[in-house]
Coordinates of C-alpha atoms in Angstrom, one line a residue:
Chain K
M1 CA 0.0 0.0 0.0
A2 CA 1.4 3.5 -0.8
G3 CA 2.2 5.8 1.9
K4 CA 0.8 8.9 3.0
I5 CA 2.5 12.2 1.9
Y6 CA 2.3 14.8 4.4
I7 CA 2.8 18.2 2.9
V8 CA 3.9 20.4 5.8
G9 CA 4.0 23.9 6.5
M10 CA 6.7 24.4 8.9
G11 CA 6.4 27.9 9.9
P12 CA 9.2 30.3 9.7
G13 CA 12.1 28.0 11.4
F14 CA 11.7 27.8 15.2
K15 CA 9.8 25.0 16.6
S16 CA 8.2 27.0 18.9
M17 CA 6.1 28.7 15.8
M18 CA 5.2 25.3 14.0
T19 CA 2.0 23.8 14.9
E20 CA 1.7 20.4 16.8
D21 CA 0.2 18.9 13.5
A22 CA 3.3 19.8 11.7
F23 CA 5.8 18.6 14.3
N24 CA 3.9 15.1 14.5
A25 CA 3.8 14.9 11.0
M26 CA 7.8 15.1 10.6
E27 CA 7.9 12.5 13.8
K28 CA 6.0 10.1 12.3
A29 CA 7.5 10.1 8.5
D30 CA 9.7 7.5 7.3
V31 CA 11.4 10.1 5.4
I32 CA 11.7 14.0 5.3
V33 CA 11.9 15.8 2.0
G34 CA 12.3 19.3 1.1
Y35 CA 15.0 22.0 0.2
T36 CA 18.4 21.5 1.9
V37 CA 17.9 24.8 3.8
Y38 CA 14.5 23.9 5.5
I39 CA 15.9 20.6 6.2
D40 CA 19.1 22.0 8.4
L41 CA 16.4 24.1 10.2
V42 CA 14.7 20.9 11.5
K43 CA 17.5 18.2 11.4
E44 CA 18.4 18.8 14.9
H45 CA 14.9 17.6 16.1
F46 CA 15.0 14.4 14.3
P47 CA 18.5 13.1 14.6
N48 CA 18.0 9.1 13.3
K49 CA 15.6 10.3 10.4
E50 CA 15.9 9.4 6.8
F51 CA 16.2 12.9 4.7
F52 CA 16.0 13.6 1.2
T53 CA 17.0 17.1 -0.3
T54 CA 17.1 18.8 -3.9
P55 CA 18.9 22.2 -4.6
M56 CA 16.6 25.0 -5.7
K57 CA 15.0 25.2 -8.8
K58 CA 14.8 21.1 -8.6
E59 CA 11.1 21.4 -7.2
I60 CA 9.7 18.8 -9.5
E61 CA 12.3 16.5 -8.8
R62 CA 11.8 16.8 -5.1
C63 CA 7.8 16.3 -5.6
R64 CA 8.3 13.1 -7.8
A65 CA 10.7 11.7 -4.9
C66 CA 7.7 12.3 -2.5
F67 CA 5.8 10.4 -4.7
D68 CA 8.3 7.5 -5.4
F69 CA 8.6 7.0 -1.5
A70 CA 5.2 6.8 -1.1
L71 CA 4.8 4.0 -3.3
E72 CA 7.4 2.4 -1.7
G73 CA 5.1 2.4 1.5
K74 CA 6.8 5.1 3.0
T75 CA 5.2 7.9 5.0
V76 CA 6.6 11.1 3.8
A77 CA 6.9 14.7 5.5
F78 CA 7.7 17.0 2.5
I79 CA 8.5 20.2 4.3
C80 CA 8.0 23.8 3.2
S81 CA 9.1 27.0 5.0
G82 CA 6.1 29.1 6.3
D83 CA 2.6 27.5 4.7
A84 CA 2.7 24.4 2.7
G85 CA 0.2 26.0 0.1
I86 CA 1.1 29.8 -0.2
Y87 CA 3.9 29.7 -2.8
G88 CA 4.7 25.9 -1.5
M89 CA 4.5 22.5 -2.6
A90 CA 1.2 22.0 -2.2
A91 CA 0.0 22.8 -5.8
P92 CA 2.8 21.3 -7.7
M93 CA 1.8 17.9 -5.8
Y94 CA -1.7 18.1 -6.8
E95 CA -0.9 18.8 -10.5
L96 CA 1.1 15.7 -10.6
L97 CA -1.3 13.5 -8.5
P98 CA -3.2 12.3 -11.5
E99 CA -0.3 11.1 -13.4
Y100 CA 0.5 8.8 -10.1
M101 CA -3.3 7.9 -9.7
N102 CA -3.4 6.6 -13.4
N103 CA -0.1 4.5 -13.2
S104 CA -1.0 2.9 -9.9
S105 CA -4.6 1.8 -8.2
D106 CA -2.5 2.4 -4.6
F107 CA -2.5 5.9 -5.1
T108 CA -5.6 8.5 -4.5
G109 CA -6.3 11.8 -3.3
D110 CA -6.4 10.8 0.3
N111 CA -2.9 9.8 0.2
L112 CA -2.2 13.7 0.0
I113 CA -2.6 15.8 3.1
V114 CA -1.7 19.4 3.6
I115 CA -0.6 20.7 7.1
P116 CA -1.2 24.1 7.6
G117 CA 1.6 26.8 8.7
V118 CA 2.3 30.2 9.7
T119 CA 3.8 31.8 6.5
S120 CA 5.7 35.0 6.8
A121 CA 3.0 37.6 6.1
I122 CA 1.6 36.6 9.3
S123 CA 4.9 36.1 11.5
G124 CA 6.4 39.0 9.9
A125 CA 3.1 41.0 10.7
A126 CA 3.4 40.0 14.2
V127 CA 7.2 41.5 14.8
L128 CA 5.8 44.9 13.1
G129 CA 2.5 45.4 14.9
A130 CA -0.1 45.0 12.8
P131 CA 0.4 45.7 9.1
I132 CA -2.4 43.5 7.8
N133 CA -5.3 43.6 10.2
H134 CA -7.3 44.5 7.4
D135 CA -8.0 43.4 4.0
F136 CA -4.8 42.6 1.9
C137 CA -2.8 41.5 -1.1
L138 CA 0.0 39.0 -1.0
I139 CA 2.3 39.0 -3.9
S140 CA 5.6 37.7 -4.7
L141 CA 8.1 39.7 -6.8
S142 CA 9.8 36.7 -8.3
D143 CA 9.7 36.4 -11.8
L144 CA 11.1 33.2 -12.2
L145 CA 7.8 31.5 -13.0
T146 CA 5.5 34.4 -13.5
P147 CA 5.9 37.3 -16.2
W148 CA 6.8 40.4 -14.8
E149 CA 3.9 42.4 -16.6
V150 CA 1.4 39.8 -14.3
I151 CA 3.3 41.5 -11.2
E152 CA 3.1 45.0 -12.6
K153 CA -0.7 44.5 -13.1
R154 CA -1.1 42.9 -9.7
L155 CA 1.1 45.6 -7.6
K156 CA -1.2 48.5 -9.7
A157 CA -4.6 46.6 -8.7
A158 CA -3.5 46.1 -5.2
V159 CA -3.2 50.0 -5.1
M160 CA -6.4 50.5 -6.9
G161 CA -8.0 48.3 -4.3
D162 CA -6.4 50.5 -1.2
F163 CA -5.1 46.9 0.0
S164 CA -2.3 46.5 2.4
I165 CA 0.4 44.6 0.4
V166 CA 2.7 42.0 1.6
L167 CA 5.6 41.4 -0.7
Y168 CA 7.5 38.1 -1.0
N169 CA 10.7 37.3 -2.8
P170 CA 11.7 41.2 -2.6
S171 CA 15.0 40.6 -4.2
S172 CA 18.1 38.2 -5.0
K173 CA 21.1 38.3 -6.6
K174 CA 20.0 38.5 -10.3
R175 CA 16.7 41.0 -9.1
H176 CA 18.5 43.2 -7.0
D177 CA 16.5 46.4 -8.1
Y178 CA 13.2 44.6 -8.1
L179 CA 11.9 46.0 -4.8
E180 CA 13.1 49.7 -6.4
K181 CA 10.8 49.0 -9.4
A182 CA 8.0 47.7 -7.3
C183 CA 8.0 50.8 -5.5
D184 CA 7.9 53.0 -8.0
I185 CA 5.0 51.2 -9.7
L186 CA 3.0 51.4 -6.4
M187 CA 3.6 55.3 -6.4
E188 CA 3.0 55.6 -10.0
A189 CA -0.2 54.1 -9.5
G190 CA -1.2 56.6 -6.5
A191 CA 0.3 55.2 -3.3
S192 CA 1.8 58.4 -1.5
K193 CA 5.7 58.3 -0.9
D194 CA 4.5 58.9 2.5
R195 CA 2.7 55.5 2.9
A196 CA 3.6 53.9 6.2
C197 CA 5.9 50.8 5.4
G198 CA 8.1 48.2 7.0
Y199 CA 10.3 45.0 6.5
V200 CA 11.4 42.5 8.6
E201 CA 14.6 40.1 7.7
N202 CA 15.4 36.3 9.0
I203 CA 11.6 36.1 10.5
G204 CA 11.6 33.3 13.4
R205 CA 15.2 32.5 13.2
V206 CA 18.6 33.9 14.3
G207 CA 18.9 37.4 13.1
Q208 CA 15.6 38.8 13.2
N209 CA 15.5 42.4 12.6
S210 CA 12.8 44.9 11.4
H211 CA 12.4 48.6 10.4
V212 CA 9.4 50.8 9.5
C213 CA 9.7 53.3 7.0
T214 CA 8.0 55.6 4.4
L215 CA 7.4 54.1 0.7
L216 CA 10.0 56.7 -0.5
E217 CA 12.4 55.2 2.1
L218 CA 11.7 51.8 1.1
K219 CA 12.1 52.3 -2.4
S220 CA 16.1 52.8 -1.7
T221 CA 16.3 50.1 0.7
Q222 CA 18.5 47.1 0.0
V223 CA 16.9 44.1 0.9
N224 CA 18.0 40.4 0.6
M225 CA 15.8 37.0 -0.1
F226 CA 15.4 36.3 3.5
T227 CA 13.2 39.8 3.9
T228 CA 9.6 40.2 3.8
V229 CA 8.2 43.6 3.0
F230 CA 4.8 45.5 3.9
V231 CA 3.3 48.3 2.6
G232 CA 0.6 49.7 4.4
N233 CA -3.1 51.0 2.9
S234 CA -4.0 54.4 3.1
N235 CA -5.0 54.3 6.6
T236 CA -1.7 52.8 8.0
R237 CA 0.1 54.3 10.5
I238 CA 3.4 54.0 12.4
I239 CA 2.3 54.0 16.2
S240 CA 5.1 53.6 19.0
D241 CA 7.4 52.3 16.0
K242 CA 4.9 49.7 15.0
L243 CA 3.0 49.3 11.7
V244 CA -0.4 49.4 12.4
T245 CA -3.4 49.2 10.1
P246 CA -6.6 49.7 11.7
R247 CA -9.8 47.6 11.4
G248 CA -12.0 50.3 11.9
Y249 CA -12.9 50.2 15.4
K250 CA -14.3 53.4 17.3
I251 CA -11.2 54.0 19.5
Chain Q
M1 CA 5.6 46.7 37.3
A2 CA 2.9 46.3 34.6
G3 CA 2.6 42.8 33.0
K4 CA 3.0 41.6 29.5
I5 CA 0.0 40.9 27.0
Y6 CA 0.2 38.5 24.5
I7 CA -2.0 38.6 21.7
V8 CA -2.4 35.4 20.5
G9 CA -3.6 33.6 17.6
M10 CA -4.8 30.3 18.7
G11 CA -5.5 28.9 15.0
P12 CA -9.0 27.6 13.7
G13 CA -9.7 25.7 17.1
F14 CA -8.1 22.4 17.8
K15 CA -4.9 22.5 20.1
S16 CA -3.1 20.5 17.6
M17 CA -3.3 23.5 14.9
M18 CA -2.0 26.3 17.5
T19 CA 1.9 26.9 17.6
E20 CA 4.0 26.3 20.7
D21 CA 4.4 29.7 21.3
A22 CA 0.6 30.2 21.2
F23 CA 0.0 27.3 24.0
N24 CA 2.8 28.6 26.0
A25 CA 1.5 32.2 26.4
M26 CA -1.9 30.7 27.4
E27 CA -0.4 28.4 29.9
K28 CA 2.0 31.4 31.6
A29 CA -0.6 33.9 31.5
D30 CA -2.4 34.7 34.9
V31 CA -5.7 35.7 32.7
I32 CA -6.9 34.4 29.3
V33 CA -9.3 37.2 27.9
G34 CA -11.2 36.7 24.4
Y35 CA -14.6 36.4 23.0
T36 CA -16.9 33.9 24.8
V37 CA -16.7 31.3 21.5
Y38 CA -13.0 31.3 21.8
I39 CA -12.3 30.9 25.1
D40 CA -15.1 27.8 25.0
L41 CA -12.6 26.4 22.7
V42 CA -9.5 26.6 24.9
K43 CA -11.0 26.1 28.3
E44 CA -10.7 22.2 28.7
H45 CA -6.9 22.6 28.3
F46 CA -6.5 25.3 31.5
P47 CA -9.1 24.0 33.8
N48 CA -7.7 26.4 36.8
K49 CA -7.2 29.5 34.8
E50 CA -8.9 32.9 35.4
F51 CA -10.7 33.7 32.5
F52 CA -12.6 37.1 31.0
T53 CA -15.0 37.3 28.1
T54 CA -16.9 40.0 26.6
P55 CA -19.4 39.3 23.9
M56 CA -19.5 40.4 20.2
K57 CA -19.3 44.1 19.4
K58 CA -17.5 44.4 22.9
E59 CA -14.3 44.4 21.3
I60 CA -12.7 47.7 22.9
E61 CA -14.0 46.9 26.1
R62 CA -12.1 43.5 25.8
C63 CA -8.9 45.3 24.9
R64 CA -9.4 47.6 27.8
A65 CA -9.6 45.0 30.2
C66 CA -6.2 43.6 29.0
F67 CA -4.5 46.7 29.8
D68 CA -6.1 47.0 33.2
F69 CA -5.0 43.5 34.2
A70 CA -1.9 44.3 33.0
L71 CA -1.5 47.5 34.9
E72 CA -2.4 45.3 38.0
G73 CA 0.7 43.4 37.2
K74 CA -1.0 40.0 35.5
T75 CA 0.3 38.6 32.5
V76 CA -2.4 38.3 30.0
A77 CA -3.2 36.2 27.2
F78 CA -5.4 37.6 24.7
I79 CA -6.7 35.1 22.4
C80 CA -8.2 35.7 18.8
S81 CA -9.4 33.0 16.4
G82 CA -7.0 32.3 13.7
D83 CA -4.3 34.8 13.4
A84 CA -4.1 37.8 16.0
G85 CA -3.0 40.2 13.1
I86 CA -5.5 39.4 10.4
Y87 CA -8.9 41.3 11.4
G88 CA -7.9 40.3 14.6
M89 CA -7.3 42.4 18.0
A90 CA -3.3 43.2 17.5
A91 CA -4.4 46.5 15.6
P92 CA -6.7 48.1 18.3
M93 CA -4.4 46.9 21.0
Y94 CA -1.7 49.3 19.7
E95 CA -4.3 51.8 18.7
L96 CA -4.9 51.9 22.3
L97 CA -1.5 51.8 23.7
P98 CA -0.6 55.6 23.7
E99 CA -3.2 56.4 25.9
Y100 CA -2.1 53.9 28.2
M101 CA 1.9 54.6 27.8
N102 CA 0.7 58.5 28.4
N103 CA -0.9 57.5 31.9
S104 CA 1.6 55.2 33.1
S105 CA 5.6 55.3 32.9
D106 CA 5.1 51.4 33.6
F107 CA 3.3 50.6 30.0
T108 CA 5.7 50.7 26.9
G109 CA 5.5 49.2 23.5
D110 CA 7.8 45.9 25.0
N111 CA 4.8 45.0 26.8
L112 CA 2.5 43.9 24.0
I113 CA 3.7 40.7 22.1
V114 CA 1.7 39.4 19.0
I115 CA 2.1 35.6 18.6
P116 CA 1.0 34.9 15.4
G117 CA -1.4 31.7 14.3
V118 CA -2.6 29.8 11.5
T119 CA -5.6 32.1 9.8
S120 CA -8.6 30.5 7.9
A121 CA -7.2 31.6 4.8
I122 CA -4.4 29.0 5.3
S123 CA -6.2 26.2 7.1
G124 CA -9.3 26.3 4.7
A125 CA -6.7 26.3 1.8
A126 CA -5.0 23.2 3.2
V127 CA -8.6 21.3 3.4
L128 CA -9.4 22.3 -0.2
G129 CA -5.9 21.6 -1.7
A130 CA -3.7 24.3 -2.7
P131 CA -6.3 27.5 -3.9
I132 CA -3.7 30.1 -2.8
N133 CA -0.6 28.7 -4.0
H134 CA 0.1 32.1 -6.1
D135 CA -0.6 35.6 -5.2
F136 CA -3.9 36.0 -3.7
C137 CA -6.1 38.9 -1.5
L138 CA -7.9 38.5 1.4
I139 CA -11.1 40.6 1.6
S140 CA -13.9 40.3 4.4
L141 CA -17.2 40.9 3.0
S142 CA -18.7 42.3 6.7
D143 CA -19.6 46.2 6.5
L144 CA -19.9 46.5 10.3
L145 CA -16.7 48.6 10.4
T146 CA -15.9 49.1 6.5
P147 CA -18.2 51.0 4.0
W148 CA -19.6 48.5 1.5
E149 CA -18.1 50.8 -1.4
V150 CA -14.6 49.8 -0.1
I151 CA -15.5 46.2 0.0
E152 CA -17.0 46.3 -3.6
K153 CA -13.9 48.4 -4.9
R154 CA -11.5 45.9 -3.4
L155 CA -13.8 43.0 -5.2
K156 CA -13.4 44.9 -8.4
A157 CA -9.3 45.5 -7.9
A158 CA -8.8 41.6 -7.1
V159 CA -10.5 40.6 -10.7
M160 CA -8.5 43.2 -12.3
G161 CA -5.2 41.9 -10.7
D162 CA -6.3 38.5 -11.4
F163 CA -5.8 37.5 -7.8
S164 CA -7.0 34.5 -5.6
I165 CA -9.5 36.0 -3.5
V166 CA -10.2 34.8 -0.1
L167 CA -13.6 36.0 1.5
Y168 CA -14.1 36.4 5.0
N169 CA -17.5 36.6 7.1
P170 CA -19.2 35.8 3.9
S171 CA -22.3 36.0 5.5
S172 CA -24.4 36.4 8.7
K173 CA -28.0 36.7 10.0
K174 CA -28.6 40.3 8.7
R175 CA -26.2 40.0 5.9
H176 CA -27.6 36.8 4.1
D177 CA -27.2 37.8 0.1
Y178 CA -23.6 39.1 0.7
L179 CA -22.1 36.3 -1.1
E180 CA -24.7 36.8 -4.0
K181 CA -23.9 40.5 -4.0
A182 CA -20.0 40.0 -4.0
C183 CA -20.2 36.8 -6.9
D184 CA -22.0 39.4 -9.1
I185 CA -19.6 42.0 -8.6
L186 CA -16.8 39.5 -9.2
M187 CA -18.7 38.3 -12.4
E188 CA -19.4 41.9 -13.6
A189 CA -15.6 42.8 -13.2
G190 CA -14.8 40.1 -15.5
A191 CA -14.3 36.9 -13.6
S192 CA -15.9 33.9 -15.5
K193 CA -18.9 32.2 -14.3
D194 CA -17.0 29.0 -14.5
R195 CA -14.1 30.5 -12.3
A196 CA -13.0 27.5 -10.1
C197 CA -14.3 28.2 -6.5
G198 CA -14.4 26.2 -3.1
Y199 CA -15.7 26.8 0.6
V200 CA -15.0 25.3 4.0
E201 CA -17.3 25.1 6.9
N202 CA -15.9 24.7 10.6
I203 CA -12.2 24.8 9.5
G204 CA -10.3 22.8 12.2
R205 CA -13.2 22.2 14.5
V206 CA -16.0 19.6 14.8
G207 CA -18.2 19.6 11.8
Q208 CA -15.7 20.7 9.1
N209 CA -16.5 20.2 5.6
S210 CA -15.7 21.4 2.3
H211 CA -16.8 22.0 -1.3
V212 CA -15.7 23.1 -4.7
C213 CA -17.8 24.6 -7.1
T214 CA -17.9 27.0 -10.2
L215 CA -18.3 31.1 -9.0
L216 CA -21.8 30.7 -10.6
E217 CA -22.7 28.0 -8.0
L218 CA -21.0 29.7 -5.4
K219 CA -23.7 32.9 -6.0
S220 CA -26.8 30.7 -5.1
T221 CA -24.6 28.8 -2.3
Q222 CA -26.1 29.4 1.3
V223 CA -22.9 30.1 3.5
N224 CA -22.6 30.9 7.4
M225 CA -20.5 32.9 9.6
F226 CA -18.4 30.1 10.0
T227 CA -17.4 29.6 6.2
T228 CA -14.4 30.4 4.6
V229 CA -14.8 31.0 0.8
F230 CA -11.9 30.9 -2.1
V231 CA -12.4 32.0 -5.4
G232 CA -9.4 31.1 -7.9
N233 CA -7.6 33.0 -10.1
S234 CA -8.0 32.5 -14.1
N235 CA -5.5 29.6 -13.9
T236 CA -7.0 27.8 -10.7
R237 CA -8.4 24.4 -11.6
I238 CA -10.3 21.5 -9.9
I239 CA -8.1 18.5 -9.9
S240 CA -9.2 14.9 -8.2
D241 CA -12.0 17.4 -6.2
K242 CA -9.2 19.5 -4.9
L243 CA -9.0 23.4 -6.0
V244 CA -5.6 23.9 -7.1
T245 CA -3.8 27.4 -8.1
P246 CA -0.9 26.6 -9.9
R247 CA 2.3 28.2 -9.0
G248 CA 3.7 28.2 -12.8
Y249 CA 6.1 25.2 -12.7
K250 CA 6.4 23.3 -15.8
I251 CA 4.9 20.0 -14.5

């Protein structure tokens, strides 16, 4: 019989920010599969476990390895940082599922189980105060898998709807100026240069630090791939160095 | 000395979906404050704890009670369902903070600590498959604190940006037709009537159930206040009864 595959959102890093379900899925798994960096974050908790890693850009090989392990009868924990279903591995796993269901009567949809986790929009927001305490959008600035025109369209729509905005993947070695470009698009679309913003590096990991600033200041900030960026809506304010988007209560 | 106030995201309900940090904050608190329904969900784990509840629409009284307990020197866990900073109590607490800082030198920003939790966009997505595996918006349909025109503007912007959309508070006794109205706005803004959608009731609680459907079918679905609704983007598909928004990997 094919084993179960738990697609696990492990949260930002620290065990204390995982759910019990996430930890238990790893504990009962015969093999833990994931990107090298994430495996390194959980390895200490499971010294005698079998691990399988693939490097960046080898995500589909990683998915297929999970199915192969499961077909051998193994229980698999496929770990993703943050949540498993936000830019995570849940979608490609479900996209691959019909192929494995066709090839093996052993495999059904019940073999895949998604365990939700705390994504960095949420954990970063907690560090900054309450920046997404009303309607918000989450947008990745990575154009590896998404055309830049789509990203640009979404940035404009986010301003049009006056959403608070969380930006994932704001920078990388090859894309060092993407946050600057994004800030320009937001301002051209009507967001004030004084819009309250903030960013957090290494959320829930060693070296966590955070800053609040204006949108104009954000534009000239050099962030890295471990930074999560927050742009407030038109009502967002900085209160006691925290970034706060009111829900609308009469205070 | 004033006590610390942990503003805690308790996740959807089950203890297994809380983070360790969330549980520990409640455990070390002298008093747990919250809306009656949420207190009932955690009471069993803390049989000897002091609890303080206020009914719905008494949120600011609840916030002030937390500050008052803290000024007595008590450690407070202020619990919110899902995450503390998504339509939660983190924002009003920070809005009230300057008043308490002015009145008591005992009170600083360090007294407030937000503990993130799994919001129902994430836990509901895990039940449905992977509906928010790419850029998405979160919109509340409640117009108690937000003018309906703002909600309408955001629904339109969400379609313009081709975001996956998660709808919170899709219905209540007084607002039984709000989801129907929202679906009409989405379709008028250009979302196809065949757009892949889904909804989950009682996520992470007794009685959990989920459905996938088209946007047109969603329009005539009677949901309740414990339902979280998902509208896919133009690429979202139903695969093996799961709602899946591709991230863009070449499969």
